[in-house]
Coordinates of C-alpha atoms in Angstrom, one line a residue:
M12 CA 73.0 195.3 119.2
R13 CA 72.8 197.1 122.6
K14 CA 76.5 196.7 123.0
K15 CA 77.2 198.3 119.6
K16 CA 74.8 201.2 120.4
G17 CA 76.5 201.8 123.7
L18 CA 79.9 201.9 122.1
G19 CA 78.7 204.4 119.5
V20 CA 77.3 206.7 122.2
L21 CA 80.6 206.5 124.1
L22 CA 82.5 207.4 120.9
L23 CA 80.2 210.4 120.2
T24 CA 80.6 211.6 123.8
L25 CA 84.3 211.4 123.5
V26 CA 84.3 213.3 120.2
F27 CA 82.1 216.0 121.6
A28 CA 84.2 216.4 124.7
L29 CA 87.4 216.6 122.6
S30 CA 85.8 219.2 120.3
V31 CA 84.8 221.4 123.4
F32 CA 88.4 221.1 124.7
L33 CA 89.9 222.1 121.4
S34 CA 87.5 224.9 121.1
G35 CA 88.5 226.2 124.5
C36 CA 92.2 226.0 123.4
S37 CA 91.4 228.0 120.3
D38 CA 89.6 230.7 122.3
S39 CA 92.6 231.0 124.6
K40 CA 94.6 232.1 121.5
T41 CA 91.9 234.7 120.7
S42 CA 91.3 233.5 117.2
S43 CA 89.6 235.9 114.7
S44 CA 86.6 235.1 112.5
N45 CA 88.8 234.0 109.7
G46 CA 90.8 231.6 111.9
D47 CA 93.9 233.7 112.2
S48 CA 95.4 234.3 115.6
K49 CA 95.1 237.9 116.8
D50 CA 98.6 237.6 118.3
V51 CA 100.2 239.8 115.6
T52 CA 103.6 241.5 115.1
L53 CA 103.5 245.0 113.7
R54 CA 106.6 246.0 111.7
I55 CA 107.4 249.7 111.7
L56 CA 110.0 251.0 109.3
T57 CA 112.4 253.7 110.7
W58 CA 115.7 255.2 109.8
N59 CA 116.9 255.4 113.4
N60 CA 120.1 253.3 113.7
N61 CA 121.6 255.2 116.7
P62 CA 122.1 252.5 119.4
E63 CA 121.0 254.8 122.2
G64 CA 118.0 256.1 120.2
T65 CA 117.0 252.6 119.2
K66 CA 117.1 251.5 122.8
L67 CA 114.9 254.3 124.0
E68 CA 112.4 254.0 121.1
G69 CA 112.2 250.3 122.1
E70 CA 111.0 251.4 125.6
I71 CA 108.0 253.1 124.0
F72 CA 107.2 250.0 122.0
K73 CA 107.4 247.9 125.1
A74 CA 105.0 250.2 126.9
F75 CA 102.5 249.8 124.0
E76 CA 102.9 246.0 124.1
K77 CA 102.1 246.0 127.8
E78 CA 99.0 248.1 127.2
N79 CA 98.0 245.9 124.2
P80 CA 98.6 242.2 125.0
G81 CA 98.8 240.1 121.9
I82 CA 100.4 242.8 119.8
K83 CA 104.1 242.9 119.3
V84 CA 106.2 245.7 117.6
K85 CA 109.3 245.1 115.6
A86 CA 111.3 248.0 114.3
V87 CA 112.8 247.6 110.8
Y88 CA 115.7 249.8 109.7
A89 CA 116.5 251.5 106.4
P90 CA 119.3 254.1 105.9
Y91 CA 118.1 257.6 105.6
D92 CA 119.5 258.4 102.2
K93 CA 117.9 255.2 100.7
Y94 CA 114.8 255.2 102.9
N95 CA 112.1 256.3 100.4
E96 CA 113.4 253.9 97.8
K97 CA 113.4 251.1 100.3
F98 CA 109.8 251.7 101.4
L99 CA 108.6 251.7 97.8
T100 CA 110.6 248.6 97.0
M101 CA 109.2 246.8 100.0
S102 CA 105.7 247.9 99.1
A103 CA 106.0 246.7 95.5
G104 CA 107.6 243.4 96.6
G105 CA 104.8 242.4 98.9
D106 CA 107.0 243.0 102.0
Q107 CA 105.4 246.3 103.0
P108 CA 105.8 247.3 106.7
D109 CA 102.6 247.9 108.7
L110 CA 103.7 251.4 109.7
A111 CA 106.5 253.7 108.5
W112 CA 108.2 256.9 109.5
L113 CA 107.8 259.2 106.6
Q114 CA 110.2 261.8 105.1
P115 CA 108.1 264.8 104.3
N116 CA 109.8 265.3 100.9
A117 CA 108.2 261.9 99.8
M118 CA 104.7 262.4 101.1
G119 CA 103.3 263.5 97.8
Q120 CA 105.0 260.7 96.0
F121 CA 103.8 258.0 98.4
V122 CA 100.2 259.2 98.2
S123 CA 100.3 259.3 94.4
K124 CA 101.6 255.7 94.3
G125 CA 98.9 254.5 96.7
V126 CA 101.2 253.0 99.3
L127 CA 99.7 254.7 102.3
L128 CA 96.4 254.0 104.0
D129 CA 94.0 256.9 103.9
L130 CA 93.2 257.7 107.6
S131 CA 90.5 260.2 106.9
D132 CA 87.7 258.0 108.1
K133 CA 89.5 257.0 111.3
K134 CA 88.4 258.5 114.6
I135 CA 91.3 260.9 115.3
N136 CA 91.6 262.8 118.6
K137 CA 91.8 266.2 116.8
D138 CA 91.4 268.2 120.0
E139 CA 94.5 266.6 121.5
Y140 CA 96.8 268.1 119.0
M141 CA 98.5 271.5 119.1
P142 CA 97.5 273.9 116.3
N143 CA 98.5 273.2 112.7
V144 CA 100.0 269.8 113.5
L145 CA 97.4 267.5 111.9
E146 CA 97.8 269.5 108.6
L147 CA 101.4 268.3 108.4
G148 CA 100.0 264.8 107.7
Q149 CA 97.5 265.8 105.1
V150 CA 97.7 265.7 101.3
D151 CA 94.9 267.3 99.3
G152 CA 92.8 267.5 102.4
K153 CA 93.0 263.8 103.2
Q154 CA 94.8 262.5 106.3
F155 CA 97.6 260.1 105.3
A156 CA 99.8 260.4 108.4
L157 CA 99.8 261.5 112.0
I158 CA 102.6 263.5 113.5
R159 CA 104.6 262.1 116.4
D160 CA 106.9 265.0 117.1
A161 CA 107.3 268.5 115.7
S162 CA 110.4 270.7 116.3
T163 CA 113.0 272.4 114.3
Q164 CA 116.8 272.6 113.8
M165 CA 119.0 274.6 116.1
I166 CA 122.7 275.0 116.3
G167 CA 124.5 273.0 119.0
Y168 CA 127.8 274.5 120.2
N169 CA 130.7 273.4 122.3
K170 CA 131.0 275.8 125.2
D171 CA 134.5 274.7 126.1
M172 CA 135.8 275.5 122.7
F173 CA 134.1 278.9 122.8
D174 CA 135.7 279.6 126.2
A175 CA 139.2 278.4 125.0
A176 CA 139.0 280.7 122.0
G177 CA 137.7 283.6 124.0
V178 CA 134.6 283.8 121.7
P179 CA 131.4 284.9 123.4
Y180 CA 128.5 282.4 123.3
P181 CA 126.1 283.1 120.4
K182 CA 122.9 285.0 121.2
D183 CA 119.4 284.0 120.1
D184 CA 119.2 286.9 117.7
W185 CA 122.5 286.4 115.9
T186 CA 123.0 286.7 112.1
W187 CA 124.9 284.9 109.4
D188 CA 127.7 287.4 109.8
D189 CA 127.9 286.7 113.6
F190 CA 128.0 283.0 112.9
L191 CA 130.7 283.3 110.3
A192 CA 132.9 285.5 112.5
A193 CA 132.6 282.9 115.3
A194 CA 133.2 280.0 113.0
Q195 CA 136.4 281.6 111.7
K196 CA 137.8 282.2 115.2
L197 CA 137.0 278.6 116.2
T198 CA 138.7 277.0 113.2
K199 CA 142.2 275.8 113.9
V200 CA 145.0 275.0 111.4
E201 CA 148.2 273.2 112.4
G202 CA 151.0 272.3 110.0
G203 CA 148.8 273.2 107.1
K204 CA 146.0 270.9 108.2
T205 CA 142.7 271.9 109.8
V206 CA 142.4 270.1 113.1
Q207 CA 139.3 271.9 114.4
F208 CA 136.4 273.2 112.3
G209 CA 134.0 276.0 113.2
I210 CA 131.0 274.1 112.0
E211 CA 130.2 270.5 111.0
G212 CA 127.7 270.2 108.1
F213 CA 125.6 273.4 107.8
Y214 CA 122.6 271.8 106.2
L215 CA 121.4 273.5 103.0
D216 CA 117.7 273.5 104.0
T217 CA 118.7 275.4 107.1
L218 CA 120.3 278.1 105.0
L219 CA 117.4 278.1 102.5
S220 CA 114.8 278.7 105.2
S221 CA 116.6 281.5 107.0
N222 CA 117.2 283.3 103.7
G223 CA 113.7 282.7 102.2
G224 CA 114.9 280.3 99.6
R225 CA 113.2 277.2 98.3
V226 CA 113.3 274.5 95.6
L227 CA 109.6 274.9 94.8
S228 CA 106.9 277.3 95.9
E229 CA 104.6 276.3 98.7
D230 CA 102.0 275.1 96.2
G231 CA 104.6 273.2 94.2
K232 CA 103.8 275.0 91.0
K233 CA 106.7 277.4 90.6
V234 CA 110.5 276.6 90.5
L235 CA 112.5 278.7 92.9
I236 CA 115.9 276.9 92.4
D237 CA 117.3 280.0 90.7
S238 CA 115.7 282.6 92.9
P239 CA 118.1 285.2 94.4
E240 CA 117.4 283.9 97.9
T241 CA 118.2 280.3 96.9
I242 CA 121.3 281.3 95.0
E243 CA 122.6 283.3 97.9
A244 CA 122.1 280.5 100.4
V245 CA 123.8 277.9 98.1
T246 CA 126.7 280.3 97.6
F247 CA 127.1 280.8 101.3
A248 CA 127.1 277.0 101.8
R249 CA 129.8 276.7 99.1
D250 CA 131.9 279.4 100.6
L251 CA 131.8 277.9 104.1
M252 CA 133.9 275.1 102.7
N253 CA 135.9 276.6 99.8
K254 CA 136.4 280.3 100.8
Y255 CA 136.3 280.5 104.6
N256 CA 137.4 276.9 105.2
V257 CA 135.3 276.7 108.4
Q258 CA 133.4 273.6 107.4
P259 CA 135.0 270.3 106.2
T260 CA 134.9 269.4 102.5
S261 CA 133.8 265.9 101.5
A262 CA 137.5 265.0 101.3
Q263 CA 138.3 266.3 104.7
S264 CA 135.3 264.4 106.1
Q265 CA 136.4 261.1 104.6
G266 CA 136.4 258.4 107.2
L267 CA 135.2 260.8 110.0
S268 CA 131.9 260.9 111.7
N269 CA 130.3 263.3 114.1
L270 CA 133.1 265.7 114.4
F271 CA 131.1 267.8 116.9
L272 CA 130.7 264.9 119.4
N273 CA 134.3 263.9 118.9
G274 CA 135.6 267.4 119.8
K275 CA 136.7 268.3 116.2
A276 CA 134.0 270.9 115.4
A277 CA 132.7 273.7 117.5
M278 CA 129.2 273.8 116.1
R279 CA 126.7 271.5 114.5
I280 CA 123.1 271.6 113.2
T281 CA 121.2 269.7 115.8
G282 CA 117.8 269.0 117.4
P283 CA 116.1 267.4 120.4
W284 CA 116.7 264.0 118.7
D285 CA 120.4 264.4 119.5
W286 CA 120.2 265.5 123.1
A287 CA 120.3 262.1 124.7
E288 CA 123.5 261.1 122.8
Y289 CA 125.2 264.4 123.7
N290 CA 124.4 264.1 127.3
K291 CA 125.7 260.5 127.4
N292 CA 128.8 260.8 125.2
A293 CA 129.9 264.4 125.0
K294 CA 133.1 265.1 127.0
F295 CA 132.4 268.9 127.0
K296 CA 129.8 271.4 128.0
W297 CA 127.3 272.2 125.3
D298 CA 124.2 274.2 124.6
I299 CA 121.9 275.3 121.7
V300 CA 121.0 278.5 120.0
P301 CA 118.5 279.3 117.1
I302 CA 119.6 279.3 113.5
P303 CA 121.3 282.6 112.5
A304 CA 119.1 285.1 110.8
G305 CA 119.2 285.6 107.1
K306 CA 116.9 287.7 104.9
A307 CA 113.8 285.9 106.3
G308 CA 115.0 286.4 109.9
N309 CA 115.6 283.7 112.6
I310 CA 113.5 281.2 110.6
A311 CA 114.3 277.5 110.6
P312 CA 112.9 274.5 108.7
A313 CA 110.1 272.6 110.3
A314 CA 111.4 269.3 111.5
Y315 CA 108.6 266.8 112.1
L316 CA 108.0 263.1 112.0
P317 CA 104.9 261.9 110.2
I318 CA 104.0 258.2 110.6
G319 CA 101.8 256.4 108.2
I320 CA 100.2 253.0 107.8
G321 CA 101.0 250.8 104.8
K322 CA 98.1 250.4 102.4
D323 CA 98.7 246.6 102.3
T324 CA 98.8 246.0 106.0
K325 CA 96.8 242.9 107.1
H326 CA 96.5 244.5 110.6
S327 CA 95.1 247.9 110.0
E328 CA 93.1 248.0 113.3
E329 CA 96.2 247.1 115.4
A330 CA 98.4 249.4 113.3
F331 CA 96.1 252.3 114.1
K332 CA 96.2 251.5 117.8
L333 CA 100.0 251.8 117.7
L334 CA 99.8 255.0 115.6
E335 CA 97.4 256.5 118.2
F336 CA 99.6 255.4 121.0
L337 CA 102.6 257.1 119.5
T338 CA 100.9 260.3 118.4
T339 CA 98.3 261.1 121.1
G340 CA 98.5 258.3 123.6
K341 CA 101.0 257.4 126.3
G342 CA 103.8 257.4 123.8
Q343 CA 103.7 261.2 123.8
D344 CA 104.2 261.3 127.5
I345 CA 107.0 258.7 127.5
Q346 CA 108.9 260.4 124.6
A347 CA 109.1 263.7 126.4
E348 CA 110.6 261.9 129.4
I349 CA 113.2 259.7 127.7
I350 CA 114.0 260.6 124.1
S351 CA 113.6 264.4 124.0
A352 CA 111.1 264.3 121.1
V353 CA 109.0 267.4 121.2
P354 CA 105.4 266.3 121.9
T355 CA 102.6 267.3 119.5
V356 CA 99.7 267.2 122.1
K357 CA 98.4 270.2 124.0
R358 CA 98.8 268.5 127.4
N359 CA 102.6 268.5 127.0
A360 CA 103.1 271.8 125.3
D361 CA 105.1 273.2 128.2
Q362 CA 107.5 270.3 128.5
I363 CA 110.3 271.4 126.2
T364 CA 112.4 272.9 128.9
T365 CA 111.9 270.0 131.2
M366 CA 112.3 267.2 128.6
A367 CA 114.9 264.6 129.2
N368 CA 118.4 265.8 128.4
A369 CA 117.2 269.4 127.7
P370 CA 120.1 271.9 127.5
E371 CA 120.3 275.2 129.4
N372 CA 118.9 277.2 126.5
A373 CA 116.0 274.8 125.7
E374 CA 113.7 277.8 126.2
A375 CA 115.0 279.2 122.9
L376 CA 113.5 276.2 121.1
A377 CA 110.2 276.7 122.9
R378 CA 110.1 280.3 121.8
V379 CA 110.9 279.5 118.2
L380 CA 108.0 277.0 118.0
E381 CA 105.6 279.2 120.0
E382 CA 106.3 282.2 117.8
G383 CA 105.9 280.2 114.6
K384 CA 109.4 280.8 113.4
T385 CA 109.5 277.6 111.4
V386 CA 108.7 277.0 107.7
M387 CA 107.6 273.9 105.8
L388 CA 110.0 273.7 102.8
T389 CA 108.4 270.6 101.3
P390 CA 105.2 270.9 99.2
Y391 CA 103.3 267.6 99.1
V392 CA 103.3 267.1 95.3
P393 CA 104.3 263.8 93.7
E394 CA 107.3 265.1 91.8
Y395 CA 108.9 266.9 94.7
A396 CA 111.1 264.0 95.9
E397 CA 112.4 263.5 92.3
I398 CA 113.1 267.2 91.9
A399 CA 114.9 267.3 95.3
S400 CA 117.0 264.3 94.2
K401 CA 118.2 266.4 91.2
F402 CA 118.9 269.5 93.4
S403 CA 121.2 267.7 95.9
P404 CA 123.8 266.4 93.4
V405 CA 124.0 269.8 91.7
T406 CA 124.6 271.6 95.0
D407 CA 127.1 268.9 96.0
N408 CA 128.9 269.5 92.8
I409 CA 129.0 273.2 93.3
N410 CA 130.6 272.6 96.7
L411 CA 133.0 270.0 95.5
K412 CA 134.3 271.9 92.4
N413 CA 133.7 275.4 93.8
L414 CA 131.4 276.2 90.8
D415 CA 129.4 279.3 90.0
S416 CA 126.1 278.9 92.0
A417 CA 124.0 281.1 89.8
E418 CA 125.0 279.5 86.6
E419 CA 124.6 275.9 87.8
L420 CA 121.2 276.6 89.5
K421 CA 119.9 278.4 86.5
K422 CA 120.6 275.4 84.3
L423 CA 118.9 273.1 86.7
A424 CA 115.9 275.4 87.1
D425 CA 115.4 275.5 83.4
Q426 CA 115.7 271.8 83.1
V427 CA 113.1 271.2 85.9
R428 CA 110.7 273.8 84.4
K429 CA 110.8 272.0 81.1
E430 CA 110.7 268.4 82.4
Y431 CA 107.9 268.9 84.8
N432 CA 106.0 271.7 83.0
L433 CA 106.3 274.2 85.8
K434 CA 106.6 277.9 86.0

């Protein structure tokens, strides 16, 4: 009997020792209360597919991973023109990313569909942000996103082309007329074919903002598609291609990309997000200048990057750590140094002119932002993304077929008023 009892004690001792050993192994993996390992991978959805940009963004993620052992970051890509649809599809299919870059025109839609986590109860370092930045991530007074960078569009120009054509460099207070005159002189035609364009892709939102035009009013309740300011801006965009021939048509652009960087266009709508690529790949001297003044003056559309957390994330605590790192933490300092993204925190407010790859006239961008010469064209209402998706094909058709802008926009405006019960 004693022998059997001794064997039992020995077995119990071995079992206890083994359990302590396994418990120690479990603790070394930092298990959570539900048994899941805290070594997590956060997926963040972006539309950045530029090799240089992707590499530099990755440096910021690596810095976060170093500061937060056990949390990995994986960037997931979706094309810009399919981005909103992709995010909604992923969310509906149970494959929602933990975080996502957000296009402002879809903020209202995403909130109404309940795919973003409400951050209102989170401890946000409000005093860190520059004025009016946090509001860019709010819908109906609730915080659904934090802003990583806030800037605006400028015009980048090829100084070598201006020099060769004997055209003076544009000044910060230039107008649409000044721009058109320069674009015409910088457009070259050889053998009946345009071999150099004055401008590559003058974005419509840029023209709308400088002329005081809009799709909807700021509160989203009034249709402004057929306002005189919007009609004038759309007409000017059409004429750049079809009347003045200083901007390539869709047919002329077929199979071509980044005419500016490739030395085929003298000017291009640009922003700090392009500076690194220009400095690395441009074979010419370049600089920037504010958007030409229209009826509203030298006003440009606000260009900012809201980042939200997916409502279905299983790692909300870790996701918020990454969001803080990107929007108020060390990510803000790193981005100013390596990716030319304009910081949103007060401590870096004076860094625009010293950011990585900043051009000679970067001070012009600083002045535009300091003087509040930007406008938010996107009201955060659920139907805006859908209305904007109707607006783009109509303006594209106006450009393609050289149609009467007032007539086409009036038809669309009446359709939108009726369909969405708007003024």
